[in-house]
mmCIF file with all atom_site columns, C-alpha atoms in Angstrom:
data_model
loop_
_atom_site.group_PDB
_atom_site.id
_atom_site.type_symbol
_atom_site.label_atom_id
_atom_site.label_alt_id
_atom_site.label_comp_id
_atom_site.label_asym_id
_atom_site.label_entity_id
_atom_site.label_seq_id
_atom_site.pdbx_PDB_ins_code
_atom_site.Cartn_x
_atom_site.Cartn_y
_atom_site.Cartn_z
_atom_site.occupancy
_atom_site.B_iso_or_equiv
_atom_site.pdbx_formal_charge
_atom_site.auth_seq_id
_atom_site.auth_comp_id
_atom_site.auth_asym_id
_atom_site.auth_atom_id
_atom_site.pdbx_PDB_model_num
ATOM 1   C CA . UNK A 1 1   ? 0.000  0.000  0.000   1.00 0.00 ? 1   UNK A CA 1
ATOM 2   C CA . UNK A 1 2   ? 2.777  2.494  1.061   1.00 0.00 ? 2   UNK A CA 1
ATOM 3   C CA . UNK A 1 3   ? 4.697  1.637  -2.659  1.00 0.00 ? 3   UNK A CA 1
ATOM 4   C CA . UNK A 1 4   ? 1.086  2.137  -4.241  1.00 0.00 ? 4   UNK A CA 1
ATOM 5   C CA . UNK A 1 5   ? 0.398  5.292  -2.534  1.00 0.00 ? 5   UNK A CA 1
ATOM 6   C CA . UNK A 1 6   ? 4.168  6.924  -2.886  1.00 0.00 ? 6   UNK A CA 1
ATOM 7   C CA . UNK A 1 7   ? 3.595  5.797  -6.921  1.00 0.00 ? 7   UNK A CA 1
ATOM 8   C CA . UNK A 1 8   ? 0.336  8.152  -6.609  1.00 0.00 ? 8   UNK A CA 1
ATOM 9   C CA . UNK A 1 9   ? 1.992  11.007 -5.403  1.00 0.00 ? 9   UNK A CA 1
ATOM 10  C CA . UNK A 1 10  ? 4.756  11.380 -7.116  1.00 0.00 ? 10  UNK A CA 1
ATOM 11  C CA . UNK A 1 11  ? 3.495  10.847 -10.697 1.00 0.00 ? 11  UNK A CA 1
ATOM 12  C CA . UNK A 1 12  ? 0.126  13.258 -9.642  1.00 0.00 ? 12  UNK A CA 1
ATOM 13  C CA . UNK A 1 13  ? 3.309  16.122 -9.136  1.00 0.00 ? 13  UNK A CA 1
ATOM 14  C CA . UNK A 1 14  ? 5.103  15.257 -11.751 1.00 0.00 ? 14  UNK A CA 1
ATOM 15  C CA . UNK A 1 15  ? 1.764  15.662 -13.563 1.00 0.00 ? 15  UNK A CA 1
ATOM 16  C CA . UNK A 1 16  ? 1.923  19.185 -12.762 1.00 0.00 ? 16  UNK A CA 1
ATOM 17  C CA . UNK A 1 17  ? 5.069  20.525 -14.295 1.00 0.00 ? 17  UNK A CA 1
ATOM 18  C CA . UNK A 1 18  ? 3.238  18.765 -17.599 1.00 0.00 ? 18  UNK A CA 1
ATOM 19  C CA . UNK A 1 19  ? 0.044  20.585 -16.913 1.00 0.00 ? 19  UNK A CA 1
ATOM 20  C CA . UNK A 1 20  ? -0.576 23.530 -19.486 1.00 0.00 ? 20  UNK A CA 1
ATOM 21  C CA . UNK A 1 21  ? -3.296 25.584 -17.482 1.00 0.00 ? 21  UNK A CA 1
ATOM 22  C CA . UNK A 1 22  ? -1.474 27.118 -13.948 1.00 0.00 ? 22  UNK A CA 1
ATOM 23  C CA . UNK A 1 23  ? -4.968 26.487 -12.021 1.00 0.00 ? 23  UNK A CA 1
ATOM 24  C CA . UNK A 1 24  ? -4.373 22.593 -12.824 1.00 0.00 ? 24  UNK A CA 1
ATOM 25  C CA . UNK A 1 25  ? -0.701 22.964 -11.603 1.00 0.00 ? 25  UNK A CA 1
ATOM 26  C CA . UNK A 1 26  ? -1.863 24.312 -8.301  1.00 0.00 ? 26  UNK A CA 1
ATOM 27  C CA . UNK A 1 27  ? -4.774 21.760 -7.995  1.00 0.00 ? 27  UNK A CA 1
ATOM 28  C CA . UNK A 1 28  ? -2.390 18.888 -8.988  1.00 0.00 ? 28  UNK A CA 1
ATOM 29  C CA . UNK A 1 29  ? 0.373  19.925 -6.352  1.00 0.00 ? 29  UNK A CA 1
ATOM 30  C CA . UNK A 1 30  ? -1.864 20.693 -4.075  1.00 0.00 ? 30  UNK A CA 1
ATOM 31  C CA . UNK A 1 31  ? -2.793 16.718 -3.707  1.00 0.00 ? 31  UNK A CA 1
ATOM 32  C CA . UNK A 1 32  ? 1.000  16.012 -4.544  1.00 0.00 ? 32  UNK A CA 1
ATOM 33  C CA . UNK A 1 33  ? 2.267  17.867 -1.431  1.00 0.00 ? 33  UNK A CA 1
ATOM 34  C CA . UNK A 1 34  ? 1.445  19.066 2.102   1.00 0.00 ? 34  UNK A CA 1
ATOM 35  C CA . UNK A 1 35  ? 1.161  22.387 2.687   1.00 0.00 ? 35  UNK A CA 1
ATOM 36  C CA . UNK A 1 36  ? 4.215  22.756 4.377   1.00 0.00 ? 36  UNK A CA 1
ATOM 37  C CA . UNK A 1 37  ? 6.584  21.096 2.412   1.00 0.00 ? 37  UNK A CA 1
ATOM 38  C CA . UNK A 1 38  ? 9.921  21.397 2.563   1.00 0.00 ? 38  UNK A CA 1
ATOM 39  C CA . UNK A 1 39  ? 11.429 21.897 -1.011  1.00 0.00 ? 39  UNK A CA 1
ATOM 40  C CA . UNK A 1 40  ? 15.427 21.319 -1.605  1.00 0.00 ? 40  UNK A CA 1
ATOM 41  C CA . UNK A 1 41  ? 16.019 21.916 -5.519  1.00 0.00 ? 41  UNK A CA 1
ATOM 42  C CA . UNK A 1 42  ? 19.591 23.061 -7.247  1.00 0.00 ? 42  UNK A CA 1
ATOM 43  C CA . UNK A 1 43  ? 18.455 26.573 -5.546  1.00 0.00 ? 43  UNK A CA 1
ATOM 44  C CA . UNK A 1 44  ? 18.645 25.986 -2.160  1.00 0.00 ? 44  UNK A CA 1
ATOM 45  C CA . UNK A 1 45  ? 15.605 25.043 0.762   1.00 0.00 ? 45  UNK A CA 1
ATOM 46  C CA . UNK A 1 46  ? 12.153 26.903 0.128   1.00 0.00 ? 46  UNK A CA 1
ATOM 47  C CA . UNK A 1 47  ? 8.757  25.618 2.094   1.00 0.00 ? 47  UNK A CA 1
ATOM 48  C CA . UNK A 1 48  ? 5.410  25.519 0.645   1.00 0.00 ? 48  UNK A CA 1
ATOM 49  C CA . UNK A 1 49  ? 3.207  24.695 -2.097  1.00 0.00 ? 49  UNK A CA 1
ATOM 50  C CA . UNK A 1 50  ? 3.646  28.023 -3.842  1.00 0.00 ? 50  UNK A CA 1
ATOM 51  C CA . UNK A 1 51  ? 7.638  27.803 -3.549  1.00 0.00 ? 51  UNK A CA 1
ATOM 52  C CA . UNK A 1 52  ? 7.178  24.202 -5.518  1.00 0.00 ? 52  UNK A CA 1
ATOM 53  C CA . UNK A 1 53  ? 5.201  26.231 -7.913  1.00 0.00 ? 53  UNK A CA 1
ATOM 54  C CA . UNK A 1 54  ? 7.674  28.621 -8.947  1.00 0.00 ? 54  UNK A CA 1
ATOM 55  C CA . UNK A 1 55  ? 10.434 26.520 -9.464  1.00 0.00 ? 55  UNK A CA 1
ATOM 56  C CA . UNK A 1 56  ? 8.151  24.562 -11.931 1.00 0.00 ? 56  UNK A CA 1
ATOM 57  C CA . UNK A 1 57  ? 7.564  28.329 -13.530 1.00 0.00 ? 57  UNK A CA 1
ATOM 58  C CA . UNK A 1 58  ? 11.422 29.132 -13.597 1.00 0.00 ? 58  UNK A CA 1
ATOM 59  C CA . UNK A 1 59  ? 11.988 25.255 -15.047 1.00 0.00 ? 59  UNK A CA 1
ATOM 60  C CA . UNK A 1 60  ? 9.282  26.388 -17.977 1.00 0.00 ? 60  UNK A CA 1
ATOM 61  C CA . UNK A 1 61  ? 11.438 29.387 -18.565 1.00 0.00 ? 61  UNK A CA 1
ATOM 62  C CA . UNK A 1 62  ? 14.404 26.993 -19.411 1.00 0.00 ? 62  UNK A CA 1
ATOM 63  C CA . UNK A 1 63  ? 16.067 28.804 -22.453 1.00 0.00 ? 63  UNK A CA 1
ATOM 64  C CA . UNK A 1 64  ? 14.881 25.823 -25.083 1.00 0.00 ? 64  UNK A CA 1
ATOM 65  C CA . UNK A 1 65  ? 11.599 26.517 -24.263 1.00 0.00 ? 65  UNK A CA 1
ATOM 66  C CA . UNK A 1 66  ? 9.127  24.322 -21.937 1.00 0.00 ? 66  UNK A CA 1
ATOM 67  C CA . UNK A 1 67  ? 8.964  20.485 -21.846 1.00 0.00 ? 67  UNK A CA 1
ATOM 68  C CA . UNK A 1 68  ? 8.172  17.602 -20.435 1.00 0.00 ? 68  UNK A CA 1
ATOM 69  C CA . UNK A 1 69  ? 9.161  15.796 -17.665 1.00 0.00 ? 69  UNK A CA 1
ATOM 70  C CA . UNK A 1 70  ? 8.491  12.036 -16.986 1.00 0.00 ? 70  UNK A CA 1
ATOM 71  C CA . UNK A 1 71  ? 9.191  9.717  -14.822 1.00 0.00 ? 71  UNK A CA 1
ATOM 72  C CA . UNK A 1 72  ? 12.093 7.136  -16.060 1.00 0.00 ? 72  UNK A CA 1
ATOM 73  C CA . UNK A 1 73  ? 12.079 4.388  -12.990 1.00 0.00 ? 73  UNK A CA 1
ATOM 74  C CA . UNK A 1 74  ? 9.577  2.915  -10.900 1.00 0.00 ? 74  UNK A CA 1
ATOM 75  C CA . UNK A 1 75  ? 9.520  4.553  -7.183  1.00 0.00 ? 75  UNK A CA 1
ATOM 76  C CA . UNK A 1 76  ? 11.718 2.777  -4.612  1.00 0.00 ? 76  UNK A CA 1
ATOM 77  C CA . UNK A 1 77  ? 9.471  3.022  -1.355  1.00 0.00 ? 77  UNK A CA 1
ATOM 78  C CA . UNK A 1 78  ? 11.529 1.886  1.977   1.00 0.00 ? 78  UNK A CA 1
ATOM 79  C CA . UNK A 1 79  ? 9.230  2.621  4.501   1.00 0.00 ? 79  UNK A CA 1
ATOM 80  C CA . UNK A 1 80  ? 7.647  6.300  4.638   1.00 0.00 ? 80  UNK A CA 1
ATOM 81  C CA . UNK A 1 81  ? 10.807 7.174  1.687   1.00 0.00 ? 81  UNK A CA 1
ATOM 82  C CA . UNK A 1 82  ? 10.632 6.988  -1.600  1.00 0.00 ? 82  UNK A CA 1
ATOM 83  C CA . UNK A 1 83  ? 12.821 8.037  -4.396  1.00 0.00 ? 83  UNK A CA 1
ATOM 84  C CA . UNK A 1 84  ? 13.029 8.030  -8.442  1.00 0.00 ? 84  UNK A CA 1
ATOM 85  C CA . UNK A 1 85  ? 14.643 9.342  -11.203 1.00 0.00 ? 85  UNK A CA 1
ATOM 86  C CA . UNK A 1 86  ? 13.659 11.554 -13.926 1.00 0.00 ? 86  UNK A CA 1
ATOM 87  C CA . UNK A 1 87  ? 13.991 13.323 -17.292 1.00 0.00 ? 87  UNK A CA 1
ATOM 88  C CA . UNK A 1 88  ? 13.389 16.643 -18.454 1.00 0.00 ? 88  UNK A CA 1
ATOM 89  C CA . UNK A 1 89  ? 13.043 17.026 -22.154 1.00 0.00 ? 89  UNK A CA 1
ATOM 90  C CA . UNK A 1 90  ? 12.559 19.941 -24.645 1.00 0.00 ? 90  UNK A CA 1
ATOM 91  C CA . UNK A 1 91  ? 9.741  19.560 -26.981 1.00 0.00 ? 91  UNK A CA 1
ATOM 92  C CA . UNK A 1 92  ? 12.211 17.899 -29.776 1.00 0.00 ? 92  UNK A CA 1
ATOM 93  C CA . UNK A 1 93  ? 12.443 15.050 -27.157 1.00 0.00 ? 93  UNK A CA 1
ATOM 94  C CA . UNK A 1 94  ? 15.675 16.020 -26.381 1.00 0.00 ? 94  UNK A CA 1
ATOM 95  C CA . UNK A 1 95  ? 17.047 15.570 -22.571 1.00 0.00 ? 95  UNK A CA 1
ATOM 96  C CA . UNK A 1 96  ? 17.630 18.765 -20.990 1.00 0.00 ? 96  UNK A CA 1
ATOM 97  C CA . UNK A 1 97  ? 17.850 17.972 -17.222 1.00 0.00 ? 97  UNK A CA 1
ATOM 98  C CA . UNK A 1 98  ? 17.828 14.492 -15.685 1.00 0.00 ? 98  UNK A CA 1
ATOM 99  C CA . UNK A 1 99  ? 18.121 13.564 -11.947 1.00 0.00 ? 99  UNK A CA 1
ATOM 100 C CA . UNK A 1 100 ? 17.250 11.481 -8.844  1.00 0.00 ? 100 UNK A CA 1
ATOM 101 C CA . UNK A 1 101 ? 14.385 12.809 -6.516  1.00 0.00 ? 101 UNK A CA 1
ATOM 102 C CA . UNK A 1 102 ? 14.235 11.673 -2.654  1.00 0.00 ? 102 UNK A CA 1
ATOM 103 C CA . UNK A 1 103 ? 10.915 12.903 -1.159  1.00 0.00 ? 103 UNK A CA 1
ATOM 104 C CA . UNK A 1 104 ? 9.143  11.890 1.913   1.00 0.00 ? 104 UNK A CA 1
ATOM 105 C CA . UNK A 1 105 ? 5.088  11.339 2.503   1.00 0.00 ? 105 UNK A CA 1
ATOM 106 C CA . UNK A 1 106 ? 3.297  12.079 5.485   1.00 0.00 ? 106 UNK A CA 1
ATOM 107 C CA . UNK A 1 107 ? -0.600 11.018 5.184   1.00 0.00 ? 107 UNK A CA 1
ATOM 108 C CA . UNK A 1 108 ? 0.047  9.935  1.616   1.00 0.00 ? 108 UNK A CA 1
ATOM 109 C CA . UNK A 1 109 ? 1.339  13.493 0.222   1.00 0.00 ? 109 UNK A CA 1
ATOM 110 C CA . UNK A 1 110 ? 4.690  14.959 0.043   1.00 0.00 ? 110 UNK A CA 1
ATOM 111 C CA . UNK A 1 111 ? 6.017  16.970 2.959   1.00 0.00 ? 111 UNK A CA 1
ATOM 112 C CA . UNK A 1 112 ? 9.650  16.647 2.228   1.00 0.00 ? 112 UNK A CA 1
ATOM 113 C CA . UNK A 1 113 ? 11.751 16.648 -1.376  1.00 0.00 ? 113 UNK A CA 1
ATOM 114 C CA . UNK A 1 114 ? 15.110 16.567 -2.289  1.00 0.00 ? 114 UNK A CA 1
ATOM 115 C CA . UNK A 1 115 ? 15.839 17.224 -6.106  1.00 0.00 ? 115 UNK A CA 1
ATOM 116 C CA . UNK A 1 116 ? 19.282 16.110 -7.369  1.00 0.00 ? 116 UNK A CA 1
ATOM 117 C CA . UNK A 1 117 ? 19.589 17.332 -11.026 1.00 0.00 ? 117 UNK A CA 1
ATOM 118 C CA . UNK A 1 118 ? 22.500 14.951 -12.956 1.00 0.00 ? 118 UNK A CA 1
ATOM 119 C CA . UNK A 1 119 ? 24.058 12.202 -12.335 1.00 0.00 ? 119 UNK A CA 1
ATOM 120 C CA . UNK A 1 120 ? 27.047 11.686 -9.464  1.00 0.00 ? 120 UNK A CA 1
ATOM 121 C CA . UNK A 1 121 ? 30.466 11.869 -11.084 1.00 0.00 ? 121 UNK A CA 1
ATOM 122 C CA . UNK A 1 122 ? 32.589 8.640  -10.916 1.00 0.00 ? 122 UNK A CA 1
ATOM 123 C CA . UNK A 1 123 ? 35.150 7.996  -8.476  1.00 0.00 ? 123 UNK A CA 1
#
């Protein structure tokens, strides 16, 4: 159940950086994520729905114009953890940004993300 529901909230807020209309991007993160969730991206720590919603603003800005991103393994779920990785691709299907996402769920949203964009160099 905990896999199943982890599965449901991570693809409903990756749904939202795909959604075209801005109310659906609110509605979708706002059953993604807790209201209070803590947000660590490439920028630094911001907390709260809106914060989530203007880094998926700035990431639409990208100079080669919005895309898409999508999911590209299934979600590893140990315990109340979960974690994935995903691409980000222009509209030519070409990968922009790809990375690893560690989030947390409380009552079966989000309340805590880390975002690693690319991969770790080798040693």
């Amino acid at each position: 159940m905990q896999a199943e529901t982890s599965e449901d909230a991570v693809d409903t807020f990756l749904a939202a950086f795909n959604a075209s209309n801005s109310a659906y991007v609110t509605e979708l993160l706002a059953r993604a994520l807790t209201s209070d969730v803590v947000f660590w991206g490439p920028l630094g720590r911001s907390v709260g729905v809106e914060a989530v919603e203007t880094f998926i603003t700035e990431l639409r800005a990208h100079p080669e114009g919005p895309g898409t991103v999508t999911r590209t393994t299934v979600v590893d779920t140990p315990g109340e953890w979960a974690r994935y990785s995903w691409s980000y691709r222009n509209e030519a299907g070409r990968p922009l940004l790809t990375g690893t996402d560690m989030v947390h769920l409380r009552d079966g949203r989000i309340d805590q993300m880390v975002v690693f964009a690319g991969d770790l160099a080798a040693i």
